Coordinates of C-alpha atoms and ligand atoms in Angstrom, one line a residue:
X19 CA -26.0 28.9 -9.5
X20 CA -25.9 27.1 -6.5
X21 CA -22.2 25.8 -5.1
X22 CA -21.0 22.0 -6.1
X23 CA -21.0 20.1 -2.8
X24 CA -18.3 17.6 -2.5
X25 CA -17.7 15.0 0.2
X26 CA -14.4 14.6 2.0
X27 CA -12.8 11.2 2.4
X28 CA -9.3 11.7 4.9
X29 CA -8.8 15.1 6.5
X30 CA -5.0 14.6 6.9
X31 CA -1.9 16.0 5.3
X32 CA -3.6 16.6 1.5
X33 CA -6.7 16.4 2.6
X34 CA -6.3 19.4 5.2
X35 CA -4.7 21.2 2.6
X36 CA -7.4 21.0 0.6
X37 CA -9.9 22.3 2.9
X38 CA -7.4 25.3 3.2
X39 CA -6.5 26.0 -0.6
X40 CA -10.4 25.6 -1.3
X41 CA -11.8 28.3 1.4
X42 CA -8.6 30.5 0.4
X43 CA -8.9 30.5 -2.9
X44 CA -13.0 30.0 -2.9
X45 CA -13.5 33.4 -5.0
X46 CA -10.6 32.4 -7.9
X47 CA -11.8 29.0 -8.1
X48 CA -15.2 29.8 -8.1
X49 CA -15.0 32.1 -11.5
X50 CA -13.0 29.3 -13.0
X51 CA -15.0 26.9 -11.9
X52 CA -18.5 28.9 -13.0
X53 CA -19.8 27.6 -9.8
X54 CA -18.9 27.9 -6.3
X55 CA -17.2 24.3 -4.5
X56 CA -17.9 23.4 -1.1
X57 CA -17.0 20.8 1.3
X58 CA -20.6 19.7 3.4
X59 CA -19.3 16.4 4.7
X60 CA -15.9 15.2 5.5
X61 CA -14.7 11.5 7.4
X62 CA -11.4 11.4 9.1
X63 CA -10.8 8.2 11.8
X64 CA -10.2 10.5 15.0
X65 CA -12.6 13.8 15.1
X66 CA -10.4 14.7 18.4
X67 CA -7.3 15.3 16.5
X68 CA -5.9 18.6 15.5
X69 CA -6.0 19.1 11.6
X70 CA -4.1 21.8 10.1
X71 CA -7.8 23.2 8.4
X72 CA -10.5 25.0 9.6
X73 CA -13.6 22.6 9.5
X74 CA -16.0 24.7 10.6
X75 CA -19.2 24.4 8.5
X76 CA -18.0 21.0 7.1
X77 CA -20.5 17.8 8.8
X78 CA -17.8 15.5 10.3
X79 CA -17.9 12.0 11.1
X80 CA -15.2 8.4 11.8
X81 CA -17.5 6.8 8.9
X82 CA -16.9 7.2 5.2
X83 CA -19.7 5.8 3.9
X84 CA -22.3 8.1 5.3
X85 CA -20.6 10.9 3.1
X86 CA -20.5 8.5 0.4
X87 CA -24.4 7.9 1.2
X88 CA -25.2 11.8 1.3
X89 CA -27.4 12.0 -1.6
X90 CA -26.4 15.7 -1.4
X91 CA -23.0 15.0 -2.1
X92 CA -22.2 15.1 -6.2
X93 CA -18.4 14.6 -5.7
X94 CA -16.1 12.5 -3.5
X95 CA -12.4 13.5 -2.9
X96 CA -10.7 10.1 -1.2
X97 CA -7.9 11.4 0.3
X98 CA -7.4 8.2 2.6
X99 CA -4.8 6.6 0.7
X100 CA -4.2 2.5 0.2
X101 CA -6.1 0.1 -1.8
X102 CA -8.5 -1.3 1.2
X103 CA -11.3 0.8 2.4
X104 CA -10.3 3.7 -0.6
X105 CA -11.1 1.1 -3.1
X106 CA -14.4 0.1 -1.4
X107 CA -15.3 3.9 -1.3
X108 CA -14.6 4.8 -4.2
X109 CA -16.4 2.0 -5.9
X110 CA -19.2 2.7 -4.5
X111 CA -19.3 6.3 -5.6
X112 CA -19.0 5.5 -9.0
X113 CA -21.7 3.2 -8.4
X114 CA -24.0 5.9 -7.1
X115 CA -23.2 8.1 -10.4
X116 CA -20.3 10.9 -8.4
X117 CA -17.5 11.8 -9.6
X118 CA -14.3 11.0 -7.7
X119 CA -11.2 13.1 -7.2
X120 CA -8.3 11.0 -5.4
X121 CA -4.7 11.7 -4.9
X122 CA -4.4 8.1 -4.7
X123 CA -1.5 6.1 -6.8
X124 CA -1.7 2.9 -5.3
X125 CA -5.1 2.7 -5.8
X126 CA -5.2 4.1 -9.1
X127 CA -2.0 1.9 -10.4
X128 CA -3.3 -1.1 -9.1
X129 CA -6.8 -1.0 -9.4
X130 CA -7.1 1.8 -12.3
X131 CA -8.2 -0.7 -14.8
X132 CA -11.4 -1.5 -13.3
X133 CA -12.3 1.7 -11.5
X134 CA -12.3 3.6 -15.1
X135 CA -14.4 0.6 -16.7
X136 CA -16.8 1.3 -14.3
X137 CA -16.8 4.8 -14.5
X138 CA -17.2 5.2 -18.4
X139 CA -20.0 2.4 -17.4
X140 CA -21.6 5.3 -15.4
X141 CA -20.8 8.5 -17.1
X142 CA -18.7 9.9 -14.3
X143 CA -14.9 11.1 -13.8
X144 CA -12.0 9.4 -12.0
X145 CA -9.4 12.5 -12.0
X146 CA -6.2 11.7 -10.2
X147 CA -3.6 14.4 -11.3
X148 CA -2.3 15.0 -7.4
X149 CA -1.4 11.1 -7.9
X150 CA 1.5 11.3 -9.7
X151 CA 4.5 14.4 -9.1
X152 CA 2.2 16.0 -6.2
X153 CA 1.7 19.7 -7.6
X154 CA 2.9 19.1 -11.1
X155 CA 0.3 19.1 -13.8
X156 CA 2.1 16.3 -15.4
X157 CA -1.4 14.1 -16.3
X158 CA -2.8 17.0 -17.6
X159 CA 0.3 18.2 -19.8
X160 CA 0.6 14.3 -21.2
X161 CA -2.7 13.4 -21.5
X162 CA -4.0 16.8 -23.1
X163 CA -0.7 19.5 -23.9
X164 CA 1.1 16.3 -25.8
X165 CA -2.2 14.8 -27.4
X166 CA -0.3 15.5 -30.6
X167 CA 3.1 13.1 -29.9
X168 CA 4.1 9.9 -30.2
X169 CA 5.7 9.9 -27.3
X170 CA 8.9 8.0 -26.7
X171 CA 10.2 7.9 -23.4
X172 CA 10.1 10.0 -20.2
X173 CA 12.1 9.6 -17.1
X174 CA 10.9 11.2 -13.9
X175 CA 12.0 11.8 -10.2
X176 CA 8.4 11.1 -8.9
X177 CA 9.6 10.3 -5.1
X178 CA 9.5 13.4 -3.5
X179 CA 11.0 11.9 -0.1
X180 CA 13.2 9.8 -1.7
X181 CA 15.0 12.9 -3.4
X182 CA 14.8 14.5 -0.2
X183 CA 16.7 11.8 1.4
X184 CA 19.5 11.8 -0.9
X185 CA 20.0 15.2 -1.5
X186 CA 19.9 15.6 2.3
X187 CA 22.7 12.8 2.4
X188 CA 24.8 14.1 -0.4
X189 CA 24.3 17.8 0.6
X190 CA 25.0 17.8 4.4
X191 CA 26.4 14.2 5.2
X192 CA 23.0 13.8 6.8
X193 CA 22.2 10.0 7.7
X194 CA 19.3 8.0 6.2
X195 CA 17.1 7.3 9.3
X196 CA 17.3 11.0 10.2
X197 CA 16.0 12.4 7.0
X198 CA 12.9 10.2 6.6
X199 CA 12.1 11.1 10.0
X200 CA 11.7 14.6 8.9
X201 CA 10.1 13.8 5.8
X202 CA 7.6 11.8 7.2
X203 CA 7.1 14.9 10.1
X204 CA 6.8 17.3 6.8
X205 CA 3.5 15.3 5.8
X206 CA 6.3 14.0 3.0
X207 CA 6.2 10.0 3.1
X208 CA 3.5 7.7 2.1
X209 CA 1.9 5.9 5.4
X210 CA 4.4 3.0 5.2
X211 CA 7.5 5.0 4.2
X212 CA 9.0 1.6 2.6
X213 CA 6.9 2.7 -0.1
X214 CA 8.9 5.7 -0.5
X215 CA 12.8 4.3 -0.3
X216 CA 12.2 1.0 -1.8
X217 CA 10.7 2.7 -5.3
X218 CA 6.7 1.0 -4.9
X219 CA 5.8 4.8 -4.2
X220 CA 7.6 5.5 -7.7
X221 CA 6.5 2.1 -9.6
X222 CA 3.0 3.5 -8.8
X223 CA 3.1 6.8 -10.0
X224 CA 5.3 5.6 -12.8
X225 CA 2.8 2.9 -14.0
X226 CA 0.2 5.5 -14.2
X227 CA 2.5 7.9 -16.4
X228 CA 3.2 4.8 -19.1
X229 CA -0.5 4.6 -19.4
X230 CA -1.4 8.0 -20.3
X231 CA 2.0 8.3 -22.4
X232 CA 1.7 5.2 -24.4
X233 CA -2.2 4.2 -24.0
X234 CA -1.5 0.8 -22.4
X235 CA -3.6 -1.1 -19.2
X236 CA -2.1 -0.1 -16.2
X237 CA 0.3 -2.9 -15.3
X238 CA 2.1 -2.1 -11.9
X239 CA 2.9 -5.9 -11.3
X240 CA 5.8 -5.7 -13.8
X241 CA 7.4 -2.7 -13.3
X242 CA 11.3 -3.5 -12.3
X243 CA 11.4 -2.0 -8.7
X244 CA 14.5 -1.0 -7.0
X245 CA 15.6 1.5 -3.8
X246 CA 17.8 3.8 -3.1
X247 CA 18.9 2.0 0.5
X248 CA 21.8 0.4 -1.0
X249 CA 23.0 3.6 -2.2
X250 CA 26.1 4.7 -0.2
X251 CA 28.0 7.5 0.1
X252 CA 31.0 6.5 -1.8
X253 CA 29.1 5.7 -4.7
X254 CA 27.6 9.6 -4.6
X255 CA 31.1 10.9 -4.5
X256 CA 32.7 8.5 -7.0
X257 CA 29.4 9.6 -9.6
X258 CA 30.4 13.2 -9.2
X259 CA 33.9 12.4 -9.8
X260 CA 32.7 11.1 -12.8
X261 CA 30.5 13.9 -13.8
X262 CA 27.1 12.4 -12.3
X263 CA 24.2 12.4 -10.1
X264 CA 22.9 9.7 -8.9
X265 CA 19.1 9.8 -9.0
X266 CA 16.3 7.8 -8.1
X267 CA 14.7 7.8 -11.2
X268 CA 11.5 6.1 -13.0
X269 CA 12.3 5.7 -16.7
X270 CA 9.5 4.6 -19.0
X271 CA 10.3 3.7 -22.7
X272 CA 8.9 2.6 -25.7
X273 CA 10.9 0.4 -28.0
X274 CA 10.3 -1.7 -31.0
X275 CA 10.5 -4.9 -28.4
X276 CA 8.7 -3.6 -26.0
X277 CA 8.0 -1.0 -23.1
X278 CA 10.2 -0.7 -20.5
X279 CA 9.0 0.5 -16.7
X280 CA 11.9 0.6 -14.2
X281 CA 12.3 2.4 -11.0
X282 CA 16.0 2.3 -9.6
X283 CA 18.9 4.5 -8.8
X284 CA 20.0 5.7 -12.2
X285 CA 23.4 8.0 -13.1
X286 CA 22.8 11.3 -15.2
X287 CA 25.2 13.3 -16.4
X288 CA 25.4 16.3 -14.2
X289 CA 24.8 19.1 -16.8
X290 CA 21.1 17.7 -17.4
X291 CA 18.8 20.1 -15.9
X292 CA 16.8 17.3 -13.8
X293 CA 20.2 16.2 -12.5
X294 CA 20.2 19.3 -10.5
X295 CA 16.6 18.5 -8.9
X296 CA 16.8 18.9 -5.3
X297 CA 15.0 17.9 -2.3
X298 CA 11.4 17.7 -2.6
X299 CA 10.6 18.9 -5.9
X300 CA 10.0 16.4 -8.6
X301 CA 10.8 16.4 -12.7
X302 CA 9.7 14.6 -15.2
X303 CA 11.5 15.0 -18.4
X304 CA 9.0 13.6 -21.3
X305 CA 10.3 13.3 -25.1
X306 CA 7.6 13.6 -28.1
X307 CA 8.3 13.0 -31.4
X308 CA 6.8 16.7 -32.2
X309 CA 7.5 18.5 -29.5
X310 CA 11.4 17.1 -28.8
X311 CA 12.3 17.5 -24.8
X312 CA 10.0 18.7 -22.1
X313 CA 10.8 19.5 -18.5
X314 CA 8.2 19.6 -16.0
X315 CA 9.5 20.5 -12.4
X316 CA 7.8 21.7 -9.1
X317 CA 6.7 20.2 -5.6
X318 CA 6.3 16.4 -5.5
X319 CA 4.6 16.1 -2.0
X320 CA 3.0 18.5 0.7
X321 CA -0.1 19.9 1.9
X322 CA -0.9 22.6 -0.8
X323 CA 1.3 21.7 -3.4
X324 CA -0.9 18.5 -4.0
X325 CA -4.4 20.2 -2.9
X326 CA -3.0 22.6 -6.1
X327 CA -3.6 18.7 -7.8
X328 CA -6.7 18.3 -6.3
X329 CA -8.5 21.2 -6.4
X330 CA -8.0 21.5 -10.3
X331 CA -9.3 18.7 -11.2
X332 CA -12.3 19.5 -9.0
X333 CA -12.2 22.6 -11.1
X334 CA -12.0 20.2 -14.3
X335 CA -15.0 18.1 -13.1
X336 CA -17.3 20.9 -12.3
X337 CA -16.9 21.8 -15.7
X338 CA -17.6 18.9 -17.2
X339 CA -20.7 18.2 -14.9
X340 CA -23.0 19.1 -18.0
X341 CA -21.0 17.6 -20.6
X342 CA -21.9 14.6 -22.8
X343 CA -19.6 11.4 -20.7
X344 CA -18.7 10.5 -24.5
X345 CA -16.7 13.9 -25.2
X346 CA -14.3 13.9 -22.2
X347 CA -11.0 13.5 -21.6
X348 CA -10.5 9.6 -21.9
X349 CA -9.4 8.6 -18.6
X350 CA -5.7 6.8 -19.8
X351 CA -5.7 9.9 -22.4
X352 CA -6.2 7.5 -25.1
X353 CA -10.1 5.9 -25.6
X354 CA -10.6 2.9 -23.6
X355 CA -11.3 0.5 -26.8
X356 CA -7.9 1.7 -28.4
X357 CA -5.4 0.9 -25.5
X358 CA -2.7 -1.4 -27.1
X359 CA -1.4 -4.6 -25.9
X360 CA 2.3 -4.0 -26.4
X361 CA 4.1 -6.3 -24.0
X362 CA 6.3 -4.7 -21.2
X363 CA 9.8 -6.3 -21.1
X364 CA 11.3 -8.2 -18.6
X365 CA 14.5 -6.5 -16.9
X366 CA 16.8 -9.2 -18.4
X367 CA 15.7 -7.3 -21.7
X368 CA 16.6 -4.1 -20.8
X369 CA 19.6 -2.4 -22.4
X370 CA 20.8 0.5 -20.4
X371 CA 24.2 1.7 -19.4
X372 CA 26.3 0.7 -16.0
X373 CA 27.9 2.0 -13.3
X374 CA 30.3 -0.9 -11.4
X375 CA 32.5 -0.4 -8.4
X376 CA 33.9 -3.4 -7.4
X377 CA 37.4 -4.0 -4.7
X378 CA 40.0 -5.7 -6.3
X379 CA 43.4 -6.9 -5.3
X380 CA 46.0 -4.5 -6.5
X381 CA 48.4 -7.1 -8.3
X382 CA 49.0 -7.7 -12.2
X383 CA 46.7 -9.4 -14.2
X384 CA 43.5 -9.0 -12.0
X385 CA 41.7 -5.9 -14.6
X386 CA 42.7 -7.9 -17.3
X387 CA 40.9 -10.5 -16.1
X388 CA 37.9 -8.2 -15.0
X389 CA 37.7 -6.5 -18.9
X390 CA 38.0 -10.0 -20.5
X391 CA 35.0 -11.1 -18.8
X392 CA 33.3 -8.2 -19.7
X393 CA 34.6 -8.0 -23.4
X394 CA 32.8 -11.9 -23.3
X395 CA 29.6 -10.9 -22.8
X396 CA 30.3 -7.8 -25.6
X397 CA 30.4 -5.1 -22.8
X398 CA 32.7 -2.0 -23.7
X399 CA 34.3 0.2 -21.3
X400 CA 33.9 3.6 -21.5
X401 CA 35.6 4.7 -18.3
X402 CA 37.7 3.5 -15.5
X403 CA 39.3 4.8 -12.4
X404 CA 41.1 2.6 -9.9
X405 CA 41.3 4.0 -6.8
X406 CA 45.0 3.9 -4.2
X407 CA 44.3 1.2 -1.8
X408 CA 43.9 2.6 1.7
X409 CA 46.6 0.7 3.4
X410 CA 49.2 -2.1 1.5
X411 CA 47.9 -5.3 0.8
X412 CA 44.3 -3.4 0.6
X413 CA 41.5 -3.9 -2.0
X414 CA 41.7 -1.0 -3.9
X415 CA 38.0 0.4 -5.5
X416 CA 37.8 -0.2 -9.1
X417 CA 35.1 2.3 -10.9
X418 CA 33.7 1.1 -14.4
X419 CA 31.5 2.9 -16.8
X420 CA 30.3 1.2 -19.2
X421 CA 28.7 1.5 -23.0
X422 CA 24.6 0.4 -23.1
X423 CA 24.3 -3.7 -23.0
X424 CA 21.4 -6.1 -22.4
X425 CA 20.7 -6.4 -18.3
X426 CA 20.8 -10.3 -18.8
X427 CA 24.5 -10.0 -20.3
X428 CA 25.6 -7.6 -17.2
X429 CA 24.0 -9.9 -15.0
X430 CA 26.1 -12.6 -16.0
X431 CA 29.1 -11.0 -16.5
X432 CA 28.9 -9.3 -12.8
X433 CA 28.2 -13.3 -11.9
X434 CA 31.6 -14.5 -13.2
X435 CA 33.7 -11.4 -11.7
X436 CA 32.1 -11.8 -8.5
X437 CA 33.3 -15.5 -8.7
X438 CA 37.0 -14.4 -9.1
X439 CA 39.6 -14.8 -6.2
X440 CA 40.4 -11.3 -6.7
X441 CA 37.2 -9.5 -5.9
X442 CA 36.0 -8.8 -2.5
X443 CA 32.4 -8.9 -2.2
X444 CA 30.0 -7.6 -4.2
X445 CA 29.6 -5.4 -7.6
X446 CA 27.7 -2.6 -7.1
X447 CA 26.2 -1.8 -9.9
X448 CA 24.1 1.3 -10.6
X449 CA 22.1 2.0 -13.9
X450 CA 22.9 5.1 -16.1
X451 CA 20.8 7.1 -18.7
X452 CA 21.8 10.2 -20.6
X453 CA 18.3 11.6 -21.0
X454 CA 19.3 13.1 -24.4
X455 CA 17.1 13.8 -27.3
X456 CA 17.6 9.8 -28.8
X457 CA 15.3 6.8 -28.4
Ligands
NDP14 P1 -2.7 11.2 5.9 O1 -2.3 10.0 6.6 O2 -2.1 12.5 6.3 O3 -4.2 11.4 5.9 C1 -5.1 10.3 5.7 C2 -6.5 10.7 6.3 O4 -7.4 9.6 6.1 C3 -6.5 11.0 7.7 O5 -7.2 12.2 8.0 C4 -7.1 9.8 8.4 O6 -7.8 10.2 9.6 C5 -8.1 9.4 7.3 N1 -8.5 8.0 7.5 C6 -7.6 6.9 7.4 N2 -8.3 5.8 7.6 C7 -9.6 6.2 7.8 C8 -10.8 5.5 8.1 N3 -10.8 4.2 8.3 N4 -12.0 6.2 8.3 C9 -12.0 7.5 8.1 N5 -10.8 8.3 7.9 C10 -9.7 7.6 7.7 O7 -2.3 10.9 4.4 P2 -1.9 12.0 3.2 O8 -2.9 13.1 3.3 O9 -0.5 12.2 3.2 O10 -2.2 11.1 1.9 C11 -3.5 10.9 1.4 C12 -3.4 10.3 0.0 O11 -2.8 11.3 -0.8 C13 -2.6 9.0 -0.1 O12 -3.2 8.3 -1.1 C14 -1.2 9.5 -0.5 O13 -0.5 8.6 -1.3 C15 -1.6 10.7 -1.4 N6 -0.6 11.7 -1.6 C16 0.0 12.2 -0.6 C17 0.9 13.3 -0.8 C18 1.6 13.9 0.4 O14 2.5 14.8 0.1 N7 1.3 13.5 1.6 C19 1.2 13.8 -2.1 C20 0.5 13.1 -3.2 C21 -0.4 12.1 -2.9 P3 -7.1 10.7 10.9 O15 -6.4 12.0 10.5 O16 -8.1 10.9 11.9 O17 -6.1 9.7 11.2
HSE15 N1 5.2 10.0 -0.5 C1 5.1 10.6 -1.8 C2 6.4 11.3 -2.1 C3 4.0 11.7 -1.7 O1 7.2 11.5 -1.2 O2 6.6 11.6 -3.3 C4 3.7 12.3 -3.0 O3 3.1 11.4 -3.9

């Protein structure tokens, strides 16, 4: 049988890797595959530019509509990235009846909705596994290994740079601006690397994951989004004083009120396995009623960890090229006229556990002021540590750990301590989770 021939959309960090892991691996894939896949046409922007693949063989050209346009072509990859000229592109594949593989999460988490309308309108596949957890199979292990779950929360490091940042910071005393330099040199961080450290990267990727899991729309707009700039050093040390980590995590949860999507800095006890996630790698830790805890762990960004992505689900689209549209995977796992319509909840909703270091003056009276605020708005204490001033007359840090409360209650309580006379400056407050086998 003859080879698939696939058009090329971006020829850069993924996109180069693809190229590499496909001619590599050509003879594996191939008896996989049943047929042979080859790239005839690829578009980058500058044809000048050194790429990390060997395009010999492949048509090149600066415009990505003429491999759209090549009736020869039965299968796009966009490997552009953003929701502009990716969207357009892929559109119009659909439109022209190909298939379309795409590492993309913005795209995907913000314009998923109506991409896989149109698709299932046209028969053809969407398949987007490189766009959450980079080399993980985490689509493909929700979506089809948990088919059998009601599944009930998962909580992921899906940032690959961002865990590379703070593991560099914590780890060698590295400085911020430093490590995304050399994240973003690794072929690491998204084109606007604010994606990355202020958690959009991770709302993406986890808006896509609370989809599949829990066979809802794909709502991006109100997923709670927070970075890990503000997180400092002492706050790192004080956690693993405490017997935490302090991860940038994306929690996901199904409750009776609600869902819950949140990306923010989140403490976990140290002992958890995907406390212990380091650098680039990803985890996501999924719970099913069935199958209890599951870890998935590996490479969250790079060249051939996400062309791994990619080139499977080319792999899965070959084939399906000769099967029925109404017997495939349903694009959001669950079938498109059975998504539910449970509302996700605001933040103020959300009942979590705290972190709070505040700087207090070291006189009588001042924490009993501090817990009587918090025993108002029914917050419990589980730990404290009050740390020596560093000179007399000082602020000295004050570290709480609290019990799990409503977010509005913490908000208002952290209002009225920040008011006292006593307090310098802000609470810091950073979000826990336990990540054990309960709801
Ligand atoms: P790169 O910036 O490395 O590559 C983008 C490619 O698109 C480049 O080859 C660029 O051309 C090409 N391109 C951009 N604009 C145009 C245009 N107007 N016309 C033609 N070609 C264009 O990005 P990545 O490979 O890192 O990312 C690609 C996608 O994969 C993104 O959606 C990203 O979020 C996603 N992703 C990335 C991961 C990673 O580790 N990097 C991991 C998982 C997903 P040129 O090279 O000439 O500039
Ligand atoms: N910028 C992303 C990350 C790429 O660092 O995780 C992988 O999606």
């Amino acid at each position: 049988m003859n080879p698939v021939k696939v058009g090329l959309l971006g020829l850069g960090t993924v996109g180069g890797g693809t190229v590499n892991v496909l001619k590599r691996n050509a003879a594996e894939i191939a008896r996989r595959a049943g047929r042979g896949i080859e790239i005839i046409h690829a578009a980058a922007r500058d044809l000048d530019k050194p790429r990390i693949c060997d395009t010999t063989g492949i048509k090149l050209t600066t415009d990505p509509n003429e491999v759209v346009n090549n009736p020869d072509v039965e299968i796009i990859i966009e490997l552009i990235g953003g929701d502009g000229l990716a969207r357009t592109m892929v559109t119009q594949a659909i439109e022209q009846g190909k298939h379309v593989v795409t590492a993309n999460k913005a795209l995907i988490a913000k314009h998923g909705n109506e991409i896989f309308a149109l698709a299932q309108q046209k028969g053809v596949m969407v398949a987007f596994e490189a766009a959450v957890a980079g080399g993980i199979p985490i689509i493909k292990a929700i979506r089809e290994g948990l088919a059998g779950n009601d599944i009930q929360w998962l909580a992921g490091i899906i940032n690959g740079t961002g865990n590379f940042i703070l593991t560099e910071m914590r780890d060698k005393g590295r400085d911020f601006d430093d490590v995304l330099k050399e994240a973003q040199a690794l072929g690491y961080a998204e084109a606007d690397p604010t994606f990355d450290v202020e958690g959009i990267d991770a709302a993406h990727k986890l808006t896509i994951l609370a989809s599949i899991a829990f066979g809802i729309p794909l709502q991006f707009e109100k997923t709670f989004t927070e970075g890990i700039t503000t997180i400092s050093r002492e706050d790192v040390a004080y956690a693993e004083e405490l017997g935490y980590r302090i991860k940038h995590l994306g929690v996901a949860r199904h409750t009776e009120k609600g869902i819950e999507l949140r990306v923010h800095p989140t403490l976990i006890p140290e002992r958890r396995l995907i406390a212990n996630v380091d650098g680039v790698k990803n985890a996501v830790l999924v719970m099913g009623d069935a199958v209890g805890p599951t870890l998935y762990y590996g490479a969250g960004a790079g060249a051939e960890p996400t062309a791994s992505a990619v080139v499977a689900d080319l792999v899965d689209v070959v084939r399906a090229l000769t099967s029925d549209p109404e017997n495939r995977v349903p694009h959001l796992a669950f079938q498109a006229d059975a998504l539910a319509n449970d509302p996700i909840l605001p933040m103020e909703e959300v009942e979590t556990a705290y972190y709070l270091r505040m700087a207090a003056q070291d006189k009588p009276g001042v924490m009993a002021r501090v817990t009587s605020i918090l025993g108002d708005h029914e917050i419990s204490i589980e730990a404290i540590i009050q740390k020596e001033p560093v000179a007399e007359g000082e602020f000295a840090n004050v570290i709480m750990l609290t019990h799990k409360v409503q977010e509005k209650q913490m908000n208002q309580a952290i209002a009225k301590i920040e008011a006292l006379d006593s307090i310098n400056g802000p609470v810091k407050r950073i979000r826990m989770e336990v990540l054990d086998s309960n709801k």
